[in-house]
Protein backbone atom coordinates (compact mmCIF):
# COMPACT_ATOMS: atom_id res chain seq x y z
CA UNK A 1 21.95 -80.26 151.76
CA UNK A 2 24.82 -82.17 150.32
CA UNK A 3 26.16 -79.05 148.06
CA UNK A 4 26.19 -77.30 151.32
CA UNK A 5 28.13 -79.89 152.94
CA UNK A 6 30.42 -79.74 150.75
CA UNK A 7 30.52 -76.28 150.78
CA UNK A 8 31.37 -75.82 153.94
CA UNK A 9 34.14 -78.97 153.88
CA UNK A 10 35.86 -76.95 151.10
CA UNK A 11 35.85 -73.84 153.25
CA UNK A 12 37.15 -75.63 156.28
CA UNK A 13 40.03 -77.07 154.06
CA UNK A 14 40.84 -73.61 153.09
CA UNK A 15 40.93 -72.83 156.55
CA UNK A 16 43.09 -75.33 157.39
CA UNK A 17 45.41 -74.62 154.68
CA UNK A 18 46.53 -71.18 155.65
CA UNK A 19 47.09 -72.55 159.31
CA UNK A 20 49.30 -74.78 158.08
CA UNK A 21 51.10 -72.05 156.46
CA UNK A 22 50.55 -69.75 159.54
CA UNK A 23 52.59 -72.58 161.14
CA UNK A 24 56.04 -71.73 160.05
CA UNK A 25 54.69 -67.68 159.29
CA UNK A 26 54.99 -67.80 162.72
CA UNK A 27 57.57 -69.73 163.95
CA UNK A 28 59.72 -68.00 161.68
CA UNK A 29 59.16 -64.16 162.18
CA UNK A 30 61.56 -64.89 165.14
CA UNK A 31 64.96 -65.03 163.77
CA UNK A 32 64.42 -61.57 161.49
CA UNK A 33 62.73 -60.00 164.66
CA UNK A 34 65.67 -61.66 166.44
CA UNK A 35 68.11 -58.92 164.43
CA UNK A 36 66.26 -56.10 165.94
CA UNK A 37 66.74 -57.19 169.09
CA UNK A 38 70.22 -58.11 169.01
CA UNK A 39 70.91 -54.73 168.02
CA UNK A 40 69.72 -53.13 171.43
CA UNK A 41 71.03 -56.36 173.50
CA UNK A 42 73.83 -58.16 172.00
CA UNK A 43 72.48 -61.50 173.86
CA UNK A 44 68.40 -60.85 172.88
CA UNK A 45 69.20 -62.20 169.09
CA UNK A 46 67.77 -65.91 170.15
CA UNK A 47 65.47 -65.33 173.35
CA UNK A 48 62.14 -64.64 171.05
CA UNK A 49 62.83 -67.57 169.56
CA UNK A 50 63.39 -69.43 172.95
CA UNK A 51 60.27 -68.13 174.02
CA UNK A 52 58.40 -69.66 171.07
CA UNK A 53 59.42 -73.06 172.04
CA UNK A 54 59.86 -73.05 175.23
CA UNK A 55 55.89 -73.46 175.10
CA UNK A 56 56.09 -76.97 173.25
CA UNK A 57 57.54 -78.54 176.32
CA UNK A 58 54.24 -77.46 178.38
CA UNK A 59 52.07 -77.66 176.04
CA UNK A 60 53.39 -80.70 174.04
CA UNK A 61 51.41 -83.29 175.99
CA UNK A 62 48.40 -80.97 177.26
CA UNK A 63 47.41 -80.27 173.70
CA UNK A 64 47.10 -83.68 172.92
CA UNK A 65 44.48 -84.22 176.24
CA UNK A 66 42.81 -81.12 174.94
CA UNK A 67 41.90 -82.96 171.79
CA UNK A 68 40.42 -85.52 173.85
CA UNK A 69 38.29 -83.44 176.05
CA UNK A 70 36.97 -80.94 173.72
CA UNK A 71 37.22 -81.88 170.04
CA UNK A 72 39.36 -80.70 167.39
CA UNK A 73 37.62 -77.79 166.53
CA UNK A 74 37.39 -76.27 169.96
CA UNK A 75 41.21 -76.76 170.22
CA UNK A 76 41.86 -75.03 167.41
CA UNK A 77 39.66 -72.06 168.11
CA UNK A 78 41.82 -71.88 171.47
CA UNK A 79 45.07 -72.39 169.47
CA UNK A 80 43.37 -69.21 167.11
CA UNK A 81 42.30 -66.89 169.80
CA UNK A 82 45.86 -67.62 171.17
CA UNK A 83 47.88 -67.26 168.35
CA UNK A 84 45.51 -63.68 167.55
CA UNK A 85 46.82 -62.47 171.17
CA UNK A 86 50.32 -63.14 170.80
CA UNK A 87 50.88 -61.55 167.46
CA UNK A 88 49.10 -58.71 169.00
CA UNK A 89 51.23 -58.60 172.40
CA UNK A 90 54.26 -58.31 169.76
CA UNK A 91 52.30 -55.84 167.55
CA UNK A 92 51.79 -53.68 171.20
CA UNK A 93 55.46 -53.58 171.56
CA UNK A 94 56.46 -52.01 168.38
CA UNK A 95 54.33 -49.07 169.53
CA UNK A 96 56.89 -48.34 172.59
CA UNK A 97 60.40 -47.55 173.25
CA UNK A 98 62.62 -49.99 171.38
CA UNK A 99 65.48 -49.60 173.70
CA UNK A 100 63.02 -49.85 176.71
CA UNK A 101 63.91 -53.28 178.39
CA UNK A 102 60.16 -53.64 179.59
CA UNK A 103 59.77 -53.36 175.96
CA UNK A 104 61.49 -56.50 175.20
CA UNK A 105 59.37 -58.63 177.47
CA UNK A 106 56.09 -57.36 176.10
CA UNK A 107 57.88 -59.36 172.89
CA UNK A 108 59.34 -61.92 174.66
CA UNK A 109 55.08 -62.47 176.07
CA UNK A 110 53.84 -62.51 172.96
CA UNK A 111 56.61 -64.67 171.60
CA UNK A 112 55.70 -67.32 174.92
CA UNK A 113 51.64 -67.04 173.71
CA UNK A 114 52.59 -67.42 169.85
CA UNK A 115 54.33 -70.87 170.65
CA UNK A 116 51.52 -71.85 172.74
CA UNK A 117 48.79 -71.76 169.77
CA UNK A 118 51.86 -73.38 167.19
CA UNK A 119 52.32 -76.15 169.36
CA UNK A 120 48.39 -76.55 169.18
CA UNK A 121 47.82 -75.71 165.62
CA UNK A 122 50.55 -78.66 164.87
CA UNK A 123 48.83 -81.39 167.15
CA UNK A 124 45.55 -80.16 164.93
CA UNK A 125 46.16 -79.83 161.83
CA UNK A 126 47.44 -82.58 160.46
CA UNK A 127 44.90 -84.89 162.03
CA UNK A 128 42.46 -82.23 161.08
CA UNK A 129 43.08 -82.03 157.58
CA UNK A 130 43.12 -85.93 157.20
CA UNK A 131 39.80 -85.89 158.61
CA UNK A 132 38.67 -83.30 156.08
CA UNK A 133 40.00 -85.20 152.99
CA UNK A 134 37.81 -88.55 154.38
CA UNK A 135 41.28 -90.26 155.14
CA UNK A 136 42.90 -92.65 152.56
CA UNK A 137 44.92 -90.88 149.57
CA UNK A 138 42.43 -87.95 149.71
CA UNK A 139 43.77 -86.91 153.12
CA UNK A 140 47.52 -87.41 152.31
CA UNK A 141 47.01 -85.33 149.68
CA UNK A 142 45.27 -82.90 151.59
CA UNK A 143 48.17 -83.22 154.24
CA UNK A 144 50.61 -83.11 151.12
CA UNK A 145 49.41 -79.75 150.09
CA UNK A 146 49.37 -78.48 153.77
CA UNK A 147 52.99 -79.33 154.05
CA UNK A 148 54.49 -77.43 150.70
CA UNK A 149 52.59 -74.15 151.66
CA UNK A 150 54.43 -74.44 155.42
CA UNK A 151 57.40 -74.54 153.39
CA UNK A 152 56.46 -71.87 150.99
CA UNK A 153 55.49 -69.96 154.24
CA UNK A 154 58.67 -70.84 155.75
CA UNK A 155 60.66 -69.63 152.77
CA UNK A 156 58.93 -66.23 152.25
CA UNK A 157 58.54 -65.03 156.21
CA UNK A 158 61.87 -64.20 156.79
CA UNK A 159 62.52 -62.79 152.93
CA UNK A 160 59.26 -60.23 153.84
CA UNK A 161 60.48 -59.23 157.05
CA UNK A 162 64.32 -58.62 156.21
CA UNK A 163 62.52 -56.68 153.31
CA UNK A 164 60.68 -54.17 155.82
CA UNK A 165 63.59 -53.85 158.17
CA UNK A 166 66.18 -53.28 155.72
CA UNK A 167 69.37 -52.01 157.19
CA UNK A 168 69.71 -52.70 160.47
CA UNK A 169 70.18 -49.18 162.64
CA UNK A 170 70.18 -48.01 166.14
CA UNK A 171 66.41 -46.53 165.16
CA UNK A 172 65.29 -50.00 164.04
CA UNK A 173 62.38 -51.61 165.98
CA UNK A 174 59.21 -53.88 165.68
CA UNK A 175 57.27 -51.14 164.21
CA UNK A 176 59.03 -51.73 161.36
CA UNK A 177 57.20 -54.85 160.75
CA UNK A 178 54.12 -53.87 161.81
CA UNK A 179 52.16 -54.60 158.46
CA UNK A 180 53.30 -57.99 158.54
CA UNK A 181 52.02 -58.92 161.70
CA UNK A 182 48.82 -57.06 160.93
CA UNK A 183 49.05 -59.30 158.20
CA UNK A 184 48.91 -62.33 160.39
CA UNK A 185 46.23 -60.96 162.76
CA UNK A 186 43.84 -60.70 159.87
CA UNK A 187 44.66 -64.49 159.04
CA UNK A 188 44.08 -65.26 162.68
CA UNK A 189 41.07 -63.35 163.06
CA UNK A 190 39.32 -65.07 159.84
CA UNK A 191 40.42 -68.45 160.27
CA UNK A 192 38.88 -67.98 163.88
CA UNK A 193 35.17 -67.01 162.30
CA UNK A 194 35.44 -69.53 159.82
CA UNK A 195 36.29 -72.70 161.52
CA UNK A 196 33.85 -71.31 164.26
CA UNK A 197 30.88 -71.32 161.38
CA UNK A 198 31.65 -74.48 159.67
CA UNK A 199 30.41 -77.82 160.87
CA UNK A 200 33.28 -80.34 161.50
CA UNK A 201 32.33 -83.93 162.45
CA UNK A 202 34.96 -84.93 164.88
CA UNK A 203 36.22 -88.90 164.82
CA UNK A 204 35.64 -90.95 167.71
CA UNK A 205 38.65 -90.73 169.78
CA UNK A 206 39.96 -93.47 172.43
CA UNK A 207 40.81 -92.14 175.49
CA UNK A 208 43.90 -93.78 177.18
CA UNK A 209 45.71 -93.04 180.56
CA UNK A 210 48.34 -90.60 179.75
CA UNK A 211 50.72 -91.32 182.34
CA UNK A 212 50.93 -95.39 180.93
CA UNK A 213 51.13 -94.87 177.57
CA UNK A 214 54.43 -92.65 178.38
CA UNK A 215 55.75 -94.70 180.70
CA UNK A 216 55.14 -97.66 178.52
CA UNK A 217 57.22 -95.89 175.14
CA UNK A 218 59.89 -95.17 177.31
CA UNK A 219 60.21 -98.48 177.47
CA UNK A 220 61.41 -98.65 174.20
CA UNK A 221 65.11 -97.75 173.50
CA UNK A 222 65.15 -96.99 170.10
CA UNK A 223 62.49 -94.07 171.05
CA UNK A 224 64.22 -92.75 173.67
CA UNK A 225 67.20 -92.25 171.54
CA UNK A 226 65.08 -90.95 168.79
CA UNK A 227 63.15 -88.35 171.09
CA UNK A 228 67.15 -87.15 171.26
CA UNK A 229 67.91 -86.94 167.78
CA UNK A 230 64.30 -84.79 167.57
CA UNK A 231 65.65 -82.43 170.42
CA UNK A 232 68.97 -82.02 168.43
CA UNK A 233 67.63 -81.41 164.95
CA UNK A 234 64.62 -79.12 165.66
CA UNK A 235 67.93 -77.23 166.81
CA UNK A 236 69.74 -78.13 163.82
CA UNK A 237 66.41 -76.81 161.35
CA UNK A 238 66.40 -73.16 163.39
CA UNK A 239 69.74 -72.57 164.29
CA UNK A 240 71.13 -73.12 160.93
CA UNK A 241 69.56 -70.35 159.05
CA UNK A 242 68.97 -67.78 162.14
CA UNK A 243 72.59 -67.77 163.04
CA UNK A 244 73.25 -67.05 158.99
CA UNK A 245 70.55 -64.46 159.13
CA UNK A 246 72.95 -62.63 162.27
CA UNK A 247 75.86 -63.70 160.38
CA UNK A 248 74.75 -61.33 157.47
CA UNK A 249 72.59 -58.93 158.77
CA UNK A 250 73.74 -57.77 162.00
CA UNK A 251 75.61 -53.68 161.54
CA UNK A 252 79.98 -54.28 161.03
CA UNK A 253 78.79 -57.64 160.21
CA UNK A 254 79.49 -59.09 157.11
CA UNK A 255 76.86 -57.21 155.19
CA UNK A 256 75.01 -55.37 157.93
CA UNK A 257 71.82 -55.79 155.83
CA UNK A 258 68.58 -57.53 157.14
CA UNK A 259 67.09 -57.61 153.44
CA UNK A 260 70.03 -59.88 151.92
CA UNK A 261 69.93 -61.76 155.51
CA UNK A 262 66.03 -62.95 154.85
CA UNK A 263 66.99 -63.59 151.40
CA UNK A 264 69.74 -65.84 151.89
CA UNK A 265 67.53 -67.27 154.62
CA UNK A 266 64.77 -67.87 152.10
CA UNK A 267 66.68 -69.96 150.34
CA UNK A 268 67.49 -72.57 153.15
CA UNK A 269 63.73 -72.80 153.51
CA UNK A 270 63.01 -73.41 149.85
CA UNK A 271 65.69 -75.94 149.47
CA UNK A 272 63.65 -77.65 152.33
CA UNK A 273 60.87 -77.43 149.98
CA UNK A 274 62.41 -79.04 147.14
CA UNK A 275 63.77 -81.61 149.61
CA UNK A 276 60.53 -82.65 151.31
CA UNK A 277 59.13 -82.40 147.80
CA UNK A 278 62.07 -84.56 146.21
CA UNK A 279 61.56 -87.18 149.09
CA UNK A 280 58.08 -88.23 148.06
CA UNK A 281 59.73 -89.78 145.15
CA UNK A 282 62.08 -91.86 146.27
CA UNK A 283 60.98 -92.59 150.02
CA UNK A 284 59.63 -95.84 148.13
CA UNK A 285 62.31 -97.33 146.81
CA UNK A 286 65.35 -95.83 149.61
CA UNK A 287 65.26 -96.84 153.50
CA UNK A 288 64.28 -94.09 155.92
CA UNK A 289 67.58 -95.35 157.62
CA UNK A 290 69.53 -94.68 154.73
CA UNK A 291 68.18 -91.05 153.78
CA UNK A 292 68.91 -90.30 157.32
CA UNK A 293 72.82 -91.64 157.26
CA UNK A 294 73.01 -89.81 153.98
CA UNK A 295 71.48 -86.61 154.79
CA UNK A 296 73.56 -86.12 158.01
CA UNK A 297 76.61 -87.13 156.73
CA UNK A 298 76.04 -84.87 153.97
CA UNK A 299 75.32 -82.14 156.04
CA UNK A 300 78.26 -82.18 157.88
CA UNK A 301 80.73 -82.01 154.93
CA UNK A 302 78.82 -79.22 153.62
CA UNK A 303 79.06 -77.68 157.54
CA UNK A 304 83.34 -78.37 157.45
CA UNK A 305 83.59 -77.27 153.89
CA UNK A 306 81.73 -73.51 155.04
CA UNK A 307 83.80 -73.33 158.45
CA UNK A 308 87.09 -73.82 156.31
CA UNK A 309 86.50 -71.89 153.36
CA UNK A 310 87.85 -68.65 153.47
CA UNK A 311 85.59 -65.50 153.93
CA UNK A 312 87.32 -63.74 150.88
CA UNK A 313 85.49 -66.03 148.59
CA UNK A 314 82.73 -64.42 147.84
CA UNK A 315 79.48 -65.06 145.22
CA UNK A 316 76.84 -62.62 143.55
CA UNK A 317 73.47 -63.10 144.92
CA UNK A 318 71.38 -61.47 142.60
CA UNK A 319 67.64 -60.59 143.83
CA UNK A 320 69.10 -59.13 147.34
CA UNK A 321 67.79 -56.12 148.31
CA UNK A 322 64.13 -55.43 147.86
CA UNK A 323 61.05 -53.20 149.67
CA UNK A 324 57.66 -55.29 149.51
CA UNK A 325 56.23 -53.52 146.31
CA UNK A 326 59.60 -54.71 144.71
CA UNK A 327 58.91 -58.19 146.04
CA UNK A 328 56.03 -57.99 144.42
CA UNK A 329 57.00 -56.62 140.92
CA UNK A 330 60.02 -58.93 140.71
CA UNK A 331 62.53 -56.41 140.80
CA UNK A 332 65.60 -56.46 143.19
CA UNK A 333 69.06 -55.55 143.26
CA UNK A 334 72.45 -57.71 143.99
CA UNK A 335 74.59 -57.95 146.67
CA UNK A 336 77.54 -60.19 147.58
CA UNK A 337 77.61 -62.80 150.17
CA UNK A 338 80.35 -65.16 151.03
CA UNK A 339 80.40 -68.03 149.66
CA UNK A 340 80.29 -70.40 152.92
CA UNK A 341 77.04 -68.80 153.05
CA UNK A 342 76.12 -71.35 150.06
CA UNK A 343 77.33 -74.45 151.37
CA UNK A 344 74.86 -73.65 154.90
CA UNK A 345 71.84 -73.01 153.17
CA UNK A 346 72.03 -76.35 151.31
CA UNK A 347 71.76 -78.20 154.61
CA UNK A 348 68.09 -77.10 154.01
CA UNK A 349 68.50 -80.15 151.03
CA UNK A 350 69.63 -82.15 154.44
CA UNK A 351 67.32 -81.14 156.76
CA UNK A 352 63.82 -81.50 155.03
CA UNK A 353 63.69 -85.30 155.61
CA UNK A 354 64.66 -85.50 159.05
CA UNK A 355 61.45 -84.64 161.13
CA UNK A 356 59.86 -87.37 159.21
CA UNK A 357 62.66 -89.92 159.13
CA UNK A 358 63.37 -89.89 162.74
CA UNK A 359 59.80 -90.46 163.47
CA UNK A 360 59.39 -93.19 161.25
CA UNK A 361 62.15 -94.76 162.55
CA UNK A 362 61.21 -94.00 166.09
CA UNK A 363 58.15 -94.92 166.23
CA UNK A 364 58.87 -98.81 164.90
CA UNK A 365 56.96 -101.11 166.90
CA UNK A 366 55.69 -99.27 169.37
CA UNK A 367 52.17 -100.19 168.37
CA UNK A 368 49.36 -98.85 171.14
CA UNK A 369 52.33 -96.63 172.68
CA UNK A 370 52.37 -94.63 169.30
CA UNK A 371 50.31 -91.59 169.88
CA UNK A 372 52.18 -91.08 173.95
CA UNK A 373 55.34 -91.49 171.67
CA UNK A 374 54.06 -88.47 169.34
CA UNK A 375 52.87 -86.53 172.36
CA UNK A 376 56.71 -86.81 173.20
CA UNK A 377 58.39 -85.93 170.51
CA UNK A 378 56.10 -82.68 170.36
CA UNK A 379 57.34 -81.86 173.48
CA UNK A 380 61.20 -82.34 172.38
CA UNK A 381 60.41 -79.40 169.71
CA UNK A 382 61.48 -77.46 172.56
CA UNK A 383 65.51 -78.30 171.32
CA UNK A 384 64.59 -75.72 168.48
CA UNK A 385 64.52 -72.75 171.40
CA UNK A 386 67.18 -74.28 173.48
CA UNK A 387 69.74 -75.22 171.25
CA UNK A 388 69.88 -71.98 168.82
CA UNK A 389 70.11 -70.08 172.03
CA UNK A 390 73.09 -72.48 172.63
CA UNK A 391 74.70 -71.57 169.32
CA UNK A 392 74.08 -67.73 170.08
CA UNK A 393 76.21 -67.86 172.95
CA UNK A 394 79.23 -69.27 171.08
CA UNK A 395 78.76 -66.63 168.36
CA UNK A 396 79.14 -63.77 170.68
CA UNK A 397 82.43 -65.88 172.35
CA UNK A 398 83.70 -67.77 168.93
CA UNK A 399 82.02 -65.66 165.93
CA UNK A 400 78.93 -66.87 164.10
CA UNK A 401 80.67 -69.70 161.28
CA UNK A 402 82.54 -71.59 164.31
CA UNK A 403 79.26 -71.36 165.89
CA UNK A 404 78.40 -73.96 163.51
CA UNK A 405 80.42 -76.79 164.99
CA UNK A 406 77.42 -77.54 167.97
CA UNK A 407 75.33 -78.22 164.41
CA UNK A 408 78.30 -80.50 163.29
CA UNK A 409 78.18 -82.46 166.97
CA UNK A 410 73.87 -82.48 166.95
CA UNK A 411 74.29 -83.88 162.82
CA UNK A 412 76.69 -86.39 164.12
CA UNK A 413 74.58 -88.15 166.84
CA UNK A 414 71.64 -88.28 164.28
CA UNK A 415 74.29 -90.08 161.88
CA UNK A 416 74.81 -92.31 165.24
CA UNK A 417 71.01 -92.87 165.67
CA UNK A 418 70.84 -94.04 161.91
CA UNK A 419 73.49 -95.78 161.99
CA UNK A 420 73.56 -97.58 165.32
CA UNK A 421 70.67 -96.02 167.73
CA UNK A 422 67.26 -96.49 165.76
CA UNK A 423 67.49 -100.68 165.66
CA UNK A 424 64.58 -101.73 166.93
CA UNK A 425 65.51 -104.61 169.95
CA UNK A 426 62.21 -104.36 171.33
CA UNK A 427 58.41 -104.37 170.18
CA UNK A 428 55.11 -103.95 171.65
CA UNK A 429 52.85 -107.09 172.19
């Protein structure tokens, strides 16, 4: 009976695993998918995306409840059956006319359902996979691993899809990247039946009044500054490398190639990798306030330094261009990217420990106000729709690298809340 226990814990974990990945899979089809568009509307490039988290300011809170009424594992079967019927909604309108307009809100419908189950999956998993480890260093290991294969997910999603839409053309259109959402309705489907089989004991969970608990961490001013800062760099994370990926890949463009676009992309989100990865290290010895100064100062330069630097300088990128078989036999050819393009993806080195640090600093103090405080900040994840949509409209008024200077103003008033706003004046009894 034990063995079989354990059995079945091991498969859950599994399970778990690729939803953490399917996380940022997710999230993160929208910016190459967001090329496509742009091509048949020039102001389309950022609405997907939009739509994604625009749900994670109505579902932010709700998801939270839904823990508390039905369990984790019925939540995540609803954020699976979800996440199944949004990919396929998208799938669906690949099949039609790719100039159609009603085309573009079948996407834009199954963009709106796809941030629905994300915003679910991310209120379950974590909590989910701590639960699975037994708690303690087992399940921050656990959560650990679940983290670095988001990341890896992150950093190969929009590599893949550039891959399969290649040059961008008046003929290009979602069913170009059909196999890789059929892809990610398989990994739907059988993380659906296999959560659904295995037996999950679910913690004892303390119900509070909802309404209190976020009235009483509003209370708090280092919060309410911080729930700012989230808003601004969940805009800062996505607008960063999906104005890039237009920068490179949309046709007369720079490059007019979608496959160099996800590539250069790519590496923003592995340098996010390496940074989360990096910060376990040395989290114990350097202040969360510090990393965050340094980080968004460092940011910035590296912002000012690509805005200035002139478009003539250019850099190999070896590895470019590449169809999924060549993906998978290693082999690629070059192209040539300017070399501002370098100094934006290694905000990803900037970037990695802000989520994290902004909490942490947030969240001093609050005590019993904690979890309304996290319920909050999920719902501020909506800045990652709002803001890149922002940054979108100055590209098509200003050009994509001036663009850039809303992420220098959104870096700057994180500097401000590490520097000034995250002081804790208050604390709960």
């Amino acid at each position: 009976m034990t063995q079989k226990k354990n059995n079945g814990t091991i498969v859950a974990i599994i399970a778990m695993m690729f939803l953490f990945a399917m996380i940022s899979f997710v999230t993160n089809m929208a910016a190459p998918f967001g090329t496509i568009w742009k091509n048949q509307y020039e102001w389309a490039g950022m609405v997907g995306n939009l739509m994604n988290f625009a749900a994670y300011l109505f579902m932010g809170i709700p998801a939270g409840i839904m823990i508390t009424k039905i369990g984790y594992k019925k939540t995540a079967l609803v954020a699976l059956a979800l996440g199944f019927i949004g990919i396929g909604v998208q799938y669906i309108s690949g099949q039609f006319d790719a100039g159609a307009i009603s085309t573009f809100l079948i996407y834009l419908l199954g963009a709106f359902i796809c941030g629905f189950s994300v915003c679910i999956l991310n209120t379950v998993v974590n909590p989910m996979l701590n639960l699975l480890g037994g708690g303690g260093n087992r399940g921050n290991q656990l959560l650990q691993t679940g983290g670095s294969l988001n990341s890896l997910s992150a950093t190969l999603t929009p590599l893949l899809a550039g891959s399969m839409i290649g040059q961008v053309t008046k003929d290009t259109s979602m069913g170009d990247v059909a196999p890789l959402l059929m892809i990610a309705l398989a990994i739907f489907a059988a993380s659906f039946v296999i959560i659904y089989f295995t037996k999950i004991e679910e913690p004892e969970i303390e119900v509070q009044n909802v309404g209190e608990g976020i009235k009483g961490a509003l209370q708090f001013k280092h919060l309410v500054l911080g729930i700012v800062a989230i808003f601004f760099y969940v805009g800062i994370e996505i607008g960063v490398p999906a104005q890039l990926n237009f920068y490179l890949s949309q046709p007369g463009g720079v490059l007019g190639s979608a496959a160099i676009a996800g590539t250069v992309a790519g590496i923003y989100w592995l340098l996010m990798l390496v940074g989360r990865f990096t910060s376990t290290f040395i989290s114990g010895k350097v202040s969360t306030r510090a990393q965050i100064i340094f980080v968004s100062a460092v940011a910035i330069c590296l912002l000012l330094t690509a805005i200035f630097l002139p478009e003539s300088k250019t850099i190999a990128l070896p590895g470019s261009e590449a169809s999924p078989v060549d993906l998978a036999l290693f082999k690629f050819e070059g192209g040539t990217i300017p070399m501002k393009c370098i100094f934006i993806v290694l905000c990803g080195l900037c970037t990695s420990v802000m989520w994290g640090g902004i909490f942490n600093l947030a969240t001093e103090g609050l005590g019993k106000y904690t979890a309304a405080a996290s319920g909050l900040f999920m719902t501020m994840v909506v800045g990652g729709g709002i803001m890149p949509l922002l940054q979108e409209f100055i590209a098509i008024r200003v050009g994509a690298i001036l663009s850039y200077w809303l992420i220098i103003a959104m870096l700057a008033y994180i500097l401000y809340y590490g520097l000034v706003g995250c002081k804790v004046t208050k604390r709960a009894e």
